[in-house]
Each structure stands twice: as C-alpha cells, then as structure tokens.
XYZ file of C-alpha atoms in Angstrom:
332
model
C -20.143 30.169 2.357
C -19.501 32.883 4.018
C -21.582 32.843 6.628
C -21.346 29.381 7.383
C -17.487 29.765 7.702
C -17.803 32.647 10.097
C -19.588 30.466 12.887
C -16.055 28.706 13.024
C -13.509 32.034 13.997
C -11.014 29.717 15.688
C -11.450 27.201 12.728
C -13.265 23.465 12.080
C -12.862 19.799 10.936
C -14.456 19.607 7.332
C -15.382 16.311 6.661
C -16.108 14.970 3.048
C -14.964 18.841 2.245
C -14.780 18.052 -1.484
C -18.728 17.790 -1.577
C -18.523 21.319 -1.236
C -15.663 22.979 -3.579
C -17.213 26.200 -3.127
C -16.035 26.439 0.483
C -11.938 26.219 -1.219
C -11.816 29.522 -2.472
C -13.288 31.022 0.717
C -11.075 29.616 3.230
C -7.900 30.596 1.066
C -9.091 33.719 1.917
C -10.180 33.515 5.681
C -5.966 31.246 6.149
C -4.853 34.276 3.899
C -6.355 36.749 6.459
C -5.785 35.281 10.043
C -2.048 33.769 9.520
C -2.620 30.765 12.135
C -1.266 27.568 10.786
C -3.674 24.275 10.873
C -6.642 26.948 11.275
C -8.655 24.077 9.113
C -8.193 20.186 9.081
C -9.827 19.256 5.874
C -11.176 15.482 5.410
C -12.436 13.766 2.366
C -13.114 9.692 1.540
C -12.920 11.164 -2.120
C -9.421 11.903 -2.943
C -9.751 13.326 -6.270
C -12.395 15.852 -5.495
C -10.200 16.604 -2.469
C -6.893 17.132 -3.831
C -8.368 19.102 -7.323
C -10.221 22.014 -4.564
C -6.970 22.277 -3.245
C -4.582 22.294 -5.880
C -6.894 25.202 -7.610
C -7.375 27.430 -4.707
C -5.239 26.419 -1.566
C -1.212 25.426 -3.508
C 0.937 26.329 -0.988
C -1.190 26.714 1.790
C -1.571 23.247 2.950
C 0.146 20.186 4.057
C -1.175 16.333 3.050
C -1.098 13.584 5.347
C -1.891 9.962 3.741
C -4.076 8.002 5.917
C -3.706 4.247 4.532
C -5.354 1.361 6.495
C -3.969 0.835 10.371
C -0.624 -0.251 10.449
C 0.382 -3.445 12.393
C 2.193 -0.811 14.599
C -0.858 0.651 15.378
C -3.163 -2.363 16.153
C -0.411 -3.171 18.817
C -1.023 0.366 20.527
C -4.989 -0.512 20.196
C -4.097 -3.556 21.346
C -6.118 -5.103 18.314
C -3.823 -7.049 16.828
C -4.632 -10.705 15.563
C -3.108 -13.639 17.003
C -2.243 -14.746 14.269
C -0.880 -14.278 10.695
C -3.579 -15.943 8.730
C -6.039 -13.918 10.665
C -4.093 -10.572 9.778
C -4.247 -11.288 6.038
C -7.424 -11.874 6.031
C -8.820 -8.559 8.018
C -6.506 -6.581 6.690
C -6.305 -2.927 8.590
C -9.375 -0.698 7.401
C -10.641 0.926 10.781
C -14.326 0.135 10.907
C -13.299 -3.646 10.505
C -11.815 -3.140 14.394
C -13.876 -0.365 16.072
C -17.361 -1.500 14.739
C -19.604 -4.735 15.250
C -19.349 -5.683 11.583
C -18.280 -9.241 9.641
C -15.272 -8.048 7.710
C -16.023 -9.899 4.159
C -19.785 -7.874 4.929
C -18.225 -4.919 4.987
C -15.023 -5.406 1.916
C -18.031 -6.248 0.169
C -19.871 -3.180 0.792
C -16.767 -1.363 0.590
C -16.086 -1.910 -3.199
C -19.638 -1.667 -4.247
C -19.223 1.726 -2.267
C -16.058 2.904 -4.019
C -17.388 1.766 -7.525
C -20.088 3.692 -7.381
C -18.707 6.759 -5.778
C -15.512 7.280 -7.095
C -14.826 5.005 -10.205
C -17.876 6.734 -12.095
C -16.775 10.137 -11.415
C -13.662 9.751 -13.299
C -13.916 6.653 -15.810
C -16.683 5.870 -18.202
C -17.249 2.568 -16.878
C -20.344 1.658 -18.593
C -20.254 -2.462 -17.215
C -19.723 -2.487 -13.610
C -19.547 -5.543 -13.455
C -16.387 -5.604 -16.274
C -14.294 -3.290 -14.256
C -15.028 -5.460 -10.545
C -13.577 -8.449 -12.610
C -10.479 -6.139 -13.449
C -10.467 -5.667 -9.927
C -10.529 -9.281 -9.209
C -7.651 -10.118 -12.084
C -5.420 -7.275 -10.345
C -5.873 -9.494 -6.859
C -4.865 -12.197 -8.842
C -1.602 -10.854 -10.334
C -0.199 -9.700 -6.480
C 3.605 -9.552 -6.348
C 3.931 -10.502 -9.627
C 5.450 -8.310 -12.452
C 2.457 -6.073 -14.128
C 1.286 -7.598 -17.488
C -0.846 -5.234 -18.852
C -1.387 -7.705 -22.082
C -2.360 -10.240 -20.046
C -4.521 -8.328 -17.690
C -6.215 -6.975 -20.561
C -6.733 -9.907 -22.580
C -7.754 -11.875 -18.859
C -10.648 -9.012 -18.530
C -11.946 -8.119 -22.469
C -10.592 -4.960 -22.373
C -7.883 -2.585 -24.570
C -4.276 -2.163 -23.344
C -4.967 1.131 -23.187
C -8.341 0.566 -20.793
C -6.651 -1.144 -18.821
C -3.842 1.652 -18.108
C -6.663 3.647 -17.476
C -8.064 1.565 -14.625
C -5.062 0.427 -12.739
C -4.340 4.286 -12.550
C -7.821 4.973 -10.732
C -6.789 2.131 -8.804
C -3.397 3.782 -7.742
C -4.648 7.037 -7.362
C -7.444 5.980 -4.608
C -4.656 4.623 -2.511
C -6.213 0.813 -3.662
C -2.854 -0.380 -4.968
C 0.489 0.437 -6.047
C 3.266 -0.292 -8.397
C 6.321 -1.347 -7.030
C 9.182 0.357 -9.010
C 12.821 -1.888 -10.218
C 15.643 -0.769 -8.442
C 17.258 1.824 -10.520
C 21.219 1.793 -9.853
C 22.497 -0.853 -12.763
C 25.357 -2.363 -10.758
C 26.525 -3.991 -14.200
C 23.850 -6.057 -14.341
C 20.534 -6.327 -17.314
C 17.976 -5.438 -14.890
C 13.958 -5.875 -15.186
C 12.103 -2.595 -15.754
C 8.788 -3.785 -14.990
C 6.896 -2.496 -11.605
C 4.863 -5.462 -9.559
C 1.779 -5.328 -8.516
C 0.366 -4.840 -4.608
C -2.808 -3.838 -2.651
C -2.224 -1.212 0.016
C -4.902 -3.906 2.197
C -4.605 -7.885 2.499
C -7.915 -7.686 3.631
C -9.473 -6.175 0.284
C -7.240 -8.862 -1.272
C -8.468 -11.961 0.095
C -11.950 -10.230 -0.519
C -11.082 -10.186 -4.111
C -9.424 -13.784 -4.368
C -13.054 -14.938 -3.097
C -11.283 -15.777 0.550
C -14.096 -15.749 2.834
C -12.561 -16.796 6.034
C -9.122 -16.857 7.799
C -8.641 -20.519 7.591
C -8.906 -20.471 4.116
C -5.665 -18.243 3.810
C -3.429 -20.766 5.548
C -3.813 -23.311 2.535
C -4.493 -20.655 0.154
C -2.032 -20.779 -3.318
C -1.988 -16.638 -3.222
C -0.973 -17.225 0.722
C 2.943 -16.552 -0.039
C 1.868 -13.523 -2.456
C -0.106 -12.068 0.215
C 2.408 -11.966 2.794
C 4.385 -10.668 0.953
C 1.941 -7.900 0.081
C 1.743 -7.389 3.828
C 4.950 -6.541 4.233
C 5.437 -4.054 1.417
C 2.383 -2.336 2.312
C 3.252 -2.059 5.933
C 6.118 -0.418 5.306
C 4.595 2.166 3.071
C 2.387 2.725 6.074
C 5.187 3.306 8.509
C 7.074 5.561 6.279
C 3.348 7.756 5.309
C 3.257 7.877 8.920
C 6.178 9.469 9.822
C 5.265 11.888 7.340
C 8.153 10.742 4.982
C 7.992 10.306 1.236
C 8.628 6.253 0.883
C 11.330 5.142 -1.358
C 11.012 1.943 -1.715
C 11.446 -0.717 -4.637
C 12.435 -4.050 -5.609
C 15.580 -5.738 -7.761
C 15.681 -8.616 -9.852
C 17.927 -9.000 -12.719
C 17.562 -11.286 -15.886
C 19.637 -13.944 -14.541
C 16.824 -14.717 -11.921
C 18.601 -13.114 -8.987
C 15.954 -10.831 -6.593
C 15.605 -9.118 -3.511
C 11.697 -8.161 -2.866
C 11.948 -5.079 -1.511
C 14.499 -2.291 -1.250
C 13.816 0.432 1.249
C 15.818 3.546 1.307
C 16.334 6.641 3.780
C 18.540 9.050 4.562
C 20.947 7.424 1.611
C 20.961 4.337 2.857
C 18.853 1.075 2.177
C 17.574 -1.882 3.842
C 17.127 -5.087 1.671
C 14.258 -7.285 2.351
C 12.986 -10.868 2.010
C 9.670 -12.127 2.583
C 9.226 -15.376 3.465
C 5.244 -16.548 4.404
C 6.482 -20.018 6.527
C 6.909 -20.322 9.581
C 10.171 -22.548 9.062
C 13.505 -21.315 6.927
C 15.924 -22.947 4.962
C 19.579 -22.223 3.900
C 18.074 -21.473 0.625
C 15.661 -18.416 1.544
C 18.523 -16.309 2.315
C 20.129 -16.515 -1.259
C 18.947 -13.339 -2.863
C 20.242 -11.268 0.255
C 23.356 -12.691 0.226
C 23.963 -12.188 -3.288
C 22.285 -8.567 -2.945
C 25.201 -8.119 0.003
C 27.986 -9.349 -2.052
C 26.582 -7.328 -5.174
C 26.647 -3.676 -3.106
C 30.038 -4.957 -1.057
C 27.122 -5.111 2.412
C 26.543 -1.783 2.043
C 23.203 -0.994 3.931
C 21.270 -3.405 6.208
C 19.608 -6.514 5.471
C 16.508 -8.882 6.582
C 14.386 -11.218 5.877
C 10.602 -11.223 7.200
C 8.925 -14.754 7.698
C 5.907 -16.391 9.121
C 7.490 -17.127 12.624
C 7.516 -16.437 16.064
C 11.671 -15.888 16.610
C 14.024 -13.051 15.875
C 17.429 -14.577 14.439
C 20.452 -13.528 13.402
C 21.957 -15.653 10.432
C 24.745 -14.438 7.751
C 25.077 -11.110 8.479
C 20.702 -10.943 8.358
C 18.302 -9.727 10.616
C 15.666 -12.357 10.541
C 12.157 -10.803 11.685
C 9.462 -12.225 13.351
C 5.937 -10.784 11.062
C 4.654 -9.472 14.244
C 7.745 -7.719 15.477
C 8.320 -5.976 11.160
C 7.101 -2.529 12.669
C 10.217 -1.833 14.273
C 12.467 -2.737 10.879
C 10.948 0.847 9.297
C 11.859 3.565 12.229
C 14.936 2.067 13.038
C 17.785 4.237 13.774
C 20.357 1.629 12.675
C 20.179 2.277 8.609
C-alpha cells in the first residue's frame, strides 16, 4: 500500500475503494501527515464496505456526499429530460440509462441481478434468491402506502423479523426509504407508521413488471408512482445541496393527510401530489385543512401531472416539470 499510494503525492480518485480496506489505514496516515483537505476523493458502488473502512480508520477525517439517481433538476442542465411524465416514471434517473446506448428495462434488469449478487449476499444469508427478488417485487407493490410488515411478510413466506431484516438492506443501499409521520401532535391521534418509497421510479416500474412508458399512463400503481417521484426528488435536491433532508408526511386517524412535509431552516412546506393532469376543488382539501390546522404557518403546494403553474387558496400549484425549483426556494 505504500508504495502504490506514494505514486499519487498530490492525491487520487479511488474508485470501488472498499475492494481494498487495506489502503484506509494508510491514507489516515498520509491526510494525517500532509494537512491538505480533499487530498483523496474516495468512490465505492458498495456502500457498506465503503462506509465500515471509513468509520474504522478515517472518523473525523472525511466528509460524505450521497449521490442518488439524477435529479429532474439535473436532466434539465443535461438537457435530458423526458417530454413527458409517463416517460420520466418509467426511466427513472440512474446515469447510464442517459449517457449510454442501453434499453433501460435491459439494464434495471441487470441492475438488480447485479446488486443481489454483490451486495445482498455480503450482508444477509439469503439462501433463495429468488425469495428475496419477490420481496423486492412486494416492496414495489406497497409504494406510498403505510409499511405492513405482517402483510409483506405473509405476501413473501417469510418471518416478521426477515423481513425487517431485508427492507433495512434495502434502506441502507440507498434502494428505498421510509417516510417518517409528522411528529408535532397538534391535538390530534396521529398515525405512527412510516410509508414506503423507492429512491428511483425507474427501478419501480421495473419491479411492477412495467416494461414500457405507455404502460405507466394506464397503470393502477401510476398515482403511487408519482407520487414516489416527487418525494424522492426532493430528497435528491436537499442531498444535493449537501443538507440533511427533513422531510415526512401527516395523516391523522380521522383520515385527514398531507403527503409530504418538508422542513428547513424551521420552517415547512406542505405538499400534495396529484398524478392528473386536471384538478378538482377536492384535491386541495388536505392542504387546506393542514393550513387551518398550523394557523398557515409555512408554505404550501400541490404537485400535479400538468403543464400550468397556478395559484389557488393560498397554494402554489406546480407544474411536475417545473417541482425542482419548490426545494431551493428562498421563500420558506
């Protein structure tokens, strides 16, 4: 290790570092020595291997950046942005999808036979392959809807307990995550369960068996994937500003909701997704109770399938192509 590291004086790139965790312990001491910050960018497609060489031998010396699939945001700067939603949904934002020559259920395909074998088996016992790609499948299945481990478990053959296990690998690879319940009580019996989202529509629609963008547009999951759009793009914007994302949703038992709940600097923004490209006096309900509930404290809007930016009851009504510029807004 040495000597490799000393052909690099004014550092290096490691890619797929954690293939080498011999190489941690080393540069701890070379950072130590020379005092230059960013002396070494270190990459890895394994996260756990990554982040275990660096807890043990470089705490404190380093600083994580979260690269989740492009951003809508970004495939406007590329320029790469589909023309429409259904389109979106179904390619979802992993990079080699837009820079390569590749069919993108080809290469989702490729992709999870890819992570099962690299990363699941490294950390789970997963004797059945097979078993835990249909747990992948049921988790596609349950999008935006409250997590049921019971039912998940019972869907797939497996323990409670197993299936804990799994949607934690899941989680920790950055594959999906678990919306939190609001947390402030505001007098009301709240629900305590998180819901369920993929950080990619595309990997999705993979799972749901979608093979094709026109099959999204009359899809049943079509409103639940939207919606998963739109959660996940604003965890994207807020990784990418290099800010920890607080964000969450609110429904209490009476059946009231607001899907997501975004909050920075103190102050939220309360968000409805709807997947149409048409909107009715009734979509704006759970904002306007949400506003009367925290006396319109914070900012509110709702996200939908169209083309036009509105203005209706005191909401900001966003166009899904124009969403980017809801999460590094100045005005909340």
């Amino acid at each position: 290790p040495r000597g490799f590291l000393a052909q690099f004086p004014d550092g290096a790139v490691l890619d797929e570092v954690q293939r080498c965790p011999d190489l941690f312990s080393y540069i701890q001491g070379i950072v130590d020595r020379d005092g230059r910050m960013g002396l070494f960018i270190l990459t890895g497609s394994q996260q756990f291997g990554l982040r275990a060489g660096i807890s043990q031998s470089l705490a404190g010396r380093v600083g994580s950046l979260e690269l989740l699939p492009l951003s809508l945001g970004e495939l406007k700067i590329a320029d790469r942005l589909p023309d429409d939603l259904d389109t979106l949904l179904f390619t979802g934002g992993y990079p080699p999808i837009y820079n390569r020559p590749v069919e993108t259920s080809q290469w989702q395909a490729a992709y999870i036979s890819t992570y099962l074998e690299r990363d699941v088996r490294q950390l789970i016992n997963v004797k059945d392959i097979a078993l835990f790609q249909r747990f992948l499948r049921i988790c596609a299945h349950h999008v935006g809807q409250l997590v049921n481990l019971t039912q998940i478990a019972n869907d797939c053959g497996i323990t409670h307990k197993t299936a804990e296990s799994w949607l934690s690998v899941l989680e920790s690879s950055y594959l999906i995550r678990r919306l939190q319940p609001w947390y402030r009580n505001f007098n009301k019996r709240l629900v305590k369960t998180p819901k369920l989202y993929f950080y990619d529509t595309g990997l999705a629609c993979w799972l749901l068996g979608i093979r094709s963008a026109e099959q999204v547009s009359h899809h049943a999951m079509r409103g639940a994937l939207f919606e998963n759009l739109v959660v996940s793009e604003a965890y994207k914007a807020l990784f990418n500003q290099g800010e920890v994302p607080e964000i969450w949703f609110w429904r209490d038992r009476s059946g009231h909701e607001v899907d997501m709940v975004v909050e920075r600097n103190s102050q939220f923004l309360s968000v409805e997704m709807k997947s149409g490209s048409t909107l009715s006096r009734d979509q704006f309900k759970g904002l306007k109770f949400w506003n009367e509930l925290t006396g319109n404290e914070g900012q509110s809007a709702l996200v939908y399938g169209g083309e036009q930016a509105q203005q209706r009851h005191e909401i900001s009504v966003v166009p899904w192509r124009e969403m980017d510029g809801l999460w590094v807004s100045d005005e909340w």
